[in-house]
CSV table of C-alpha atoms and ligand atoms in Angstrom, one decimal:
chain,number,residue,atom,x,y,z
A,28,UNK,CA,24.8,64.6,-20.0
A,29,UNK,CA,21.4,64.2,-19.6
A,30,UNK,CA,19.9,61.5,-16.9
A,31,UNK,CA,19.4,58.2,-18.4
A,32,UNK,CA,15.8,55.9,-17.6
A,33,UNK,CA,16.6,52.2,-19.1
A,34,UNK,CA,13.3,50.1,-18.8
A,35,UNK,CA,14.5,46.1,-18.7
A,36,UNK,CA,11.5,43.6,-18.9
A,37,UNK,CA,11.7,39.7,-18.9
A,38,UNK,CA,11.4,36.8,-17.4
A,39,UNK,CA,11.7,35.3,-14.6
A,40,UNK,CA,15.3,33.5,-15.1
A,41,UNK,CA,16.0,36.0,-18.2
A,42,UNK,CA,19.3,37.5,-16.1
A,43,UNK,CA,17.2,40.5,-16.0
A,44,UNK,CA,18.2,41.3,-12.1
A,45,UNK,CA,21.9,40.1,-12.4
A,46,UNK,CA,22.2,42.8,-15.8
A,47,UNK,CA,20.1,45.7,-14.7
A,48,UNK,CA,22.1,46.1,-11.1
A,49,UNK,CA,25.3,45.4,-12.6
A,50,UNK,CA,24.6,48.4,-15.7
A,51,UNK,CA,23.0,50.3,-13.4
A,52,UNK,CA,26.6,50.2,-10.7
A,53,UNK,CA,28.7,50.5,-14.1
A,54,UNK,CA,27.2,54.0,-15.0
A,55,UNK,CA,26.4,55.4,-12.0
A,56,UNK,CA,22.3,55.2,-12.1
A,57,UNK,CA,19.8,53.9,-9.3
A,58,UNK,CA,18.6,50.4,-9.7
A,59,UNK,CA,14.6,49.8,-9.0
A,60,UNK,CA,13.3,45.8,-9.0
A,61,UNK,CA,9.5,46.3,-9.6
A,62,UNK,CA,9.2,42.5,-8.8
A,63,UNK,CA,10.3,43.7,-5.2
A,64,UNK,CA,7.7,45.7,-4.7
A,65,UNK,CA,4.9,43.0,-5.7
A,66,UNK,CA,6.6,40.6,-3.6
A,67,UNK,CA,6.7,43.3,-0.9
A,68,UNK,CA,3.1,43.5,-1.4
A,69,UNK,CA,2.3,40.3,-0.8
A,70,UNK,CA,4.3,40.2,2.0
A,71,UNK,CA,2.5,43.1,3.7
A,72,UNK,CA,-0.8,41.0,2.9
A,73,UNK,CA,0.3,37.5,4.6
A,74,UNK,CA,1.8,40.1,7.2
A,75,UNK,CA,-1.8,41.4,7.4
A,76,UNK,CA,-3.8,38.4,7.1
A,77,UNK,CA,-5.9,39.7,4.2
A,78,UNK,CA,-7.0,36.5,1.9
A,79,UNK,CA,-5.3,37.0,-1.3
A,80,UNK,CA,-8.3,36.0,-3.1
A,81,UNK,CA,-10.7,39.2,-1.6
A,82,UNK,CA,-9.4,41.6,-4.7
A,83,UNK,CA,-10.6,44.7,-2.8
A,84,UNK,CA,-9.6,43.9,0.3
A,85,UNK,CA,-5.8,43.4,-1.1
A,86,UNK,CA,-6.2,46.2,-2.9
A,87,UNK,CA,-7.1,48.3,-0.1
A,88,UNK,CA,-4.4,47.0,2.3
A,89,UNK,CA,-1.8,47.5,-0.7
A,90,UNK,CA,-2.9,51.1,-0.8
A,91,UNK,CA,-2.0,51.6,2.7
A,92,UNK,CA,1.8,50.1,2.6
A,93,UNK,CA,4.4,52.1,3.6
A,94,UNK,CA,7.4,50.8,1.4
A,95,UNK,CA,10.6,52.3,1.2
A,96,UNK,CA,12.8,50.9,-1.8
A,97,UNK,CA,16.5,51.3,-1.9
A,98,UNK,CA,17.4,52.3,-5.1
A,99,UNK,CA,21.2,51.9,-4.4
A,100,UNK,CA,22.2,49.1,-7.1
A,101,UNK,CA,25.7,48.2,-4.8
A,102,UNK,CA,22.7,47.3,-1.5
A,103,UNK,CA,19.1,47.4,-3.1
A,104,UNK,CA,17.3,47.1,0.1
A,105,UNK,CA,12.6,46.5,0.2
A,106,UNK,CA,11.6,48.1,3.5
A,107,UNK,CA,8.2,48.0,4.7
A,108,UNK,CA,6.6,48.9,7.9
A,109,UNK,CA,10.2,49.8,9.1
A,110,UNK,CA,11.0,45.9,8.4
A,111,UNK,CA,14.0,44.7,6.2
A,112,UNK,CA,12.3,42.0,3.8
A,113,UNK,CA,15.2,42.1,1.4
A,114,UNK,CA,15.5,38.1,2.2
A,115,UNK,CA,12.1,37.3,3.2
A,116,UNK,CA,10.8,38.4,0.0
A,117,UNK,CA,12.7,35.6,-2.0
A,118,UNK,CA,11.0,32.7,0.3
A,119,UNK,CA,9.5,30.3,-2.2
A,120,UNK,CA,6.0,30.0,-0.2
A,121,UNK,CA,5.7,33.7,-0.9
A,122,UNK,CA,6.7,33.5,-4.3
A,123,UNK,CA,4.4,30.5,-4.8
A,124,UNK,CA,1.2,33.0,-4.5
A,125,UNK,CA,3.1,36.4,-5.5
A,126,UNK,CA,1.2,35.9,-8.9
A,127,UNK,CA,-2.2,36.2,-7.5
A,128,UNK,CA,-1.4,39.9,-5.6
A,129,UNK,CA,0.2,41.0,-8.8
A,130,UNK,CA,-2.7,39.7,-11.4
A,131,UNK,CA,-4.9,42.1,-9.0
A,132,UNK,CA,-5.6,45.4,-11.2
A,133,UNK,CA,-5.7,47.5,-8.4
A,134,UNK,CA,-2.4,46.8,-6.8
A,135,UNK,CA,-1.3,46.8,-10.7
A,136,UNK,CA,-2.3,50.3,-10.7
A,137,UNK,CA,-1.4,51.6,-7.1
A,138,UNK,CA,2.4,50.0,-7.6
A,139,UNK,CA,2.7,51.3,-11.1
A,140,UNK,CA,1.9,54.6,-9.8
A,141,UNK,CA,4.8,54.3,-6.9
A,142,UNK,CA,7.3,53.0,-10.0
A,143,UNK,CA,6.3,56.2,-12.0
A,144,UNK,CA,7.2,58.1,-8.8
A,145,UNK,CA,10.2,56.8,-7.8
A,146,UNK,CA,11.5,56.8,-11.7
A,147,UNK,CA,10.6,60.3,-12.0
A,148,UNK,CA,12.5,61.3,-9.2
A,149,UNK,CA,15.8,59.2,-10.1
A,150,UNK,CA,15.4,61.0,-13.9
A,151,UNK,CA,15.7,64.3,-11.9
A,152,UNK,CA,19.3,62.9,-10.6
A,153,UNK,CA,21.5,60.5,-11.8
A,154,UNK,CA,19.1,58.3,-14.1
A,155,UNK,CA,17.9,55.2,-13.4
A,156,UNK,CA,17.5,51.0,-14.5
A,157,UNK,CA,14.4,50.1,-13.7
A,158,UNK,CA,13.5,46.2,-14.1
A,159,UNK,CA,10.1,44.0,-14.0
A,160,UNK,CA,7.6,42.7,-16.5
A,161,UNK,CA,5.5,45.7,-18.0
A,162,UNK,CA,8.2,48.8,-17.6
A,163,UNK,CA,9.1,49.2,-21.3
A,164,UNK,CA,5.3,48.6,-21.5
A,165,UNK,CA,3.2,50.3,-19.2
A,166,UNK,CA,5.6,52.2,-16.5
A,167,UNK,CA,7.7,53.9,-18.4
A,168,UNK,CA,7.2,53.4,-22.1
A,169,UNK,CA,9.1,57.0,-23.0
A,170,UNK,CA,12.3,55.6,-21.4
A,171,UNK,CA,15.4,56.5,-23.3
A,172,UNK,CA,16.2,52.7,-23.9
A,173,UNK,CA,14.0,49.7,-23.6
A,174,UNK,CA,15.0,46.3,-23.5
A,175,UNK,CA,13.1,43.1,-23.4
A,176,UNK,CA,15.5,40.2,-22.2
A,177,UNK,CA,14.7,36.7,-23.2
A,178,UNK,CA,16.0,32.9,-22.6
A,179,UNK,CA,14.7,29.7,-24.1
A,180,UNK,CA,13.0,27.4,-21.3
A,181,UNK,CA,16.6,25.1,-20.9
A,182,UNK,CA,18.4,28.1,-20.1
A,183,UNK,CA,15.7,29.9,-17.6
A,184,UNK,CA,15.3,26.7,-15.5
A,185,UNK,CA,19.1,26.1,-15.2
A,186,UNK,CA,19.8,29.6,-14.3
A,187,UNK,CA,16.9,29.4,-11.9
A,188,UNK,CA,17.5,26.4,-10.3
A,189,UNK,CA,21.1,27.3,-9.9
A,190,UNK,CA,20.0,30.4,-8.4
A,191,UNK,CA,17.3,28.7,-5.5
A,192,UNK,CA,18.9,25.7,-5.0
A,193,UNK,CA,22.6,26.1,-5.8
A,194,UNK,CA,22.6,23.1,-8.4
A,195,UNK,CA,21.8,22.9,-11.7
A,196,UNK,CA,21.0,19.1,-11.8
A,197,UNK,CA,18.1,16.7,-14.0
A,198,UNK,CA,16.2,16.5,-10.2
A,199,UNK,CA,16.5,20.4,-8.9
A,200,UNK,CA,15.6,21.5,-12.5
A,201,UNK,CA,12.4,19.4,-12.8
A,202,UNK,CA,11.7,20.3,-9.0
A,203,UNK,CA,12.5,24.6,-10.9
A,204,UNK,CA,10.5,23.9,-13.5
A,205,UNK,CA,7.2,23.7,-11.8
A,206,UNK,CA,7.4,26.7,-9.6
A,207,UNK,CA,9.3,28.8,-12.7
A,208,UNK,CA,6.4,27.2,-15.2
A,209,UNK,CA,3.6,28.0,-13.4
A,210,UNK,CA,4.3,31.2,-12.0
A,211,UNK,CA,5.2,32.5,-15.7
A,212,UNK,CA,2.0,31.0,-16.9
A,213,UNK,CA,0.3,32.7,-13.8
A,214,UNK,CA,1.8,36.2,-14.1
A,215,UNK,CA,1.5,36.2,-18.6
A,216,UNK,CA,-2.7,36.8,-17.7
A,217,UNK,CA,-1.9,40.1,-17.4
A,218,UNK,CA,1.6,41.3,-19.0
A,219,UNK,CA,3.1,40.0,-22.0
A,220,UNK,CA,6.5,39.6,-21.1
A,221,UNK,CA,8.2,37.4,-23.7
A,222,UNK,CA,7.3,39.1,-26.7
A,223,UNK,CA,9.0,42.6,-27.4
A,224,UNK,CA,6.4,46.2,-28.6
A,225,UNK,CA,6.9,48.4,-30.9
A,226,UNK,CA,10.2,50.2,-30.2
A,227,UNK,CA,12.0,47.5,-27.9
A,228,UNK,CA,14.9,45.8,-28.2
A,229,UNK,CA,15.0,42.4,-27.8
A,230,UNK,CA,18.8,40.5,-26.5
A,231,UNK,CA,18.4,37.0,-26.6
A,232,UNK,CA,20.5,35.1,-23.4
A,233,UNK,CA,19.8,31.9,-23.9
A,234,UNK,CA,23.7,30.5,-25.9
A,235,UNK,CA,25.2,33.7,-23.6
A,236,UNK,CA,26.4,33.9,-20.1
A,237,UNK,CA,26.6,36.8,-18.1
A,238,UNK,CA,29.2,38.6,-19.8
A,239,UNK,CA,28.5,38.3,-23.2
A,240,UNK,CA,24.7,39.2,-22.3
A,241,UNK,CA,25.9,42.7,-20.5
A,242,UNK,CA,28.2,43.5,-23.3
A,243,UNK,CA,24.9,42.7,-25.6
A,244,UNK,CA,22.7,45.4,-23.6
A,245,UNK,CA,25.7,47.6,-22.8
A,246,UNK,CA,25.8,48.3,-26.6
A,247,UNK,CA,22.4,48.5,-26.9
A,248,UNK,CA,22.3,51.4,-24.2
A,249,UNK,CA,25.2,53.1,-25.5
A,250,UNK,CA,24.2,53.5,-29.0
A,251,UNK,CA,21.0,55.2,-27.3
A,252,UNK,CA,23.2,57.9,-25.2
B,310,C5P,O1,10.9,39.4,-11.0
B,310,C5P,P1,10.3,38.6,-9.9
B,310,C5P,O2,10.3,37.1,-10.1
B,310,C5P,O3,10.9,38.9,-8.5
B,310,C5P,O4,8.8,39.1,-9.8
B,310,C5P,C1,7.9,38.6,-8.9
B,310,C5P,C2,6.5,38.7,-9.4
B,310,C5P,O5,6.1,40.0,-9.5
B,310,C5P,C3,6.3,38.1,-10.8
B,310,C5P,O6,6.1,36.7,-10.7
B,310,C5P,C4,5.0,38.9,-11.2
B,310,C5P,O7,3.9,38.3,-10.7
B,310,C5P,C5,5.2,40.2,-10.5
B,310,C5P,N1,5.6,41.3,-11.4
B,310,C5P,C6,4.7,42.0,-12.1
B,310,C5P,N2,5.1,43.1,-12.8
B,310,C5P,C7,6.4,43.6,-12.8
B,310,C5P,C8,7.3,42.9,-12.0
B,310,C5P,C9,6.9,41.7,-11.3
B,310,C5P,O8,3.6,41.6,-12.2
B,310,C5P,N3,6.7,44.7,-13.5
């Protein structure tokens, strides 16, 4: 049939990442983590010595990064500047400032234009899952199924801290919730992630775990085929 374009929005502990690679290997389609890319920005930045707070200056460097994203969903891979940052993306004192390269219009609109790019070109092939905050949104709003997923704050911190720190107890969630907390509150200036537009469906996570959850959106994206 037809290539498929899923858009996937949520937040950050939503299991948007563990749900879109995993429907994205089940039926064949390329897997794009828009969150990647800003983080790959800011990498480039540090990596450049730009200060994060000069808005054209980042913009202008941001213009200029040559980023190559694997869209395999078995390997996703960020290259930039011929430099694997798969890992070094996920470092928490990049993610700590993450927020303030993505809250830069600019880059908003220099990386939205490589996301339409590279979802164009996956719609000409297989189809594509493409993941992140404004997708259903602002990226691809015409995507064949959009899907906002959601967790209450108990079940985003747990997941999260599990996820950074391997444990899931009262300390490592407190230590989760500031970094989780403040980057949501950081990045929600310019996307409204937890509330779905017109058109989107929204699967609630929070009383699910993984399975349940990608039987939820498998349904939802199979009644759209
Ligand atoms: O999803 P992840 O936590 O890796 O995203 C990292 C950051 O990228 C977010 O905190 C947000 O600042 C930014 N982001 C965004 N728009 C998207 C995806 C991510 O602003 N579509």
């Amino acid at each position: 049939g037809r290539a498929l374009v899923v858009a996937i929005d949520g937040p950050s502990g939503s299991g948007k990442s563990t749900i879109s690679r995993r429907l994205a290997t089940e039926l064949d389609l390329a897997y794009l983590d828009t969150g990647a890319m800003y983080r790959a920005a800011t990498w480039w930045c540090l990596r450049r010595g730009v200060d994060l707070t000069d808005v054209d200056g980042v913009a202008a460097v941001v213009r200029q990064m040559p980023l190559v994203m694997v869209t395999d969903p078995a390997a996703p891979r960020v290259v930039c500047d011929d430099v694997d940052i798969t890992e070094a993306i996920r470092a928490s004192e990049l993610s700590a400032v993450v927020s303030r390269v993505a809250t830069n219009l600019d880059v908003r609109a220099e990386l939205g234009r490589l996301q339409r790019e590279i979802i164009a070109a996956e719609a000409g092939r297989n189809g594509i899952v493409a993941e992140g905050r404004d997708i259903t949104t602002v990226v691809a709003p015409d995507a064949d199924v959009r899907l906002l997923l959601i967790a209450d704050e108990t079940a985003r911190l747990a997941r999260r801290a599990k996820e950074l720190h391997g444990t899931a107890d009262e300390a490592t969630v407190a230590r989760t919730r500031d970094e989780v907390v403040r980057r949501d509150a950081d990045d929600s200036t310019v996307s409204t992630f937890m509330t779905a537009a017109d058109g989107v469906v929204t699967v609630d996570s929070s009383a699910y775990g993984v399975e349940e959850t990608f039987e939820a959106v498998l349904s939802v994206v199979e009644a759209a085929r």
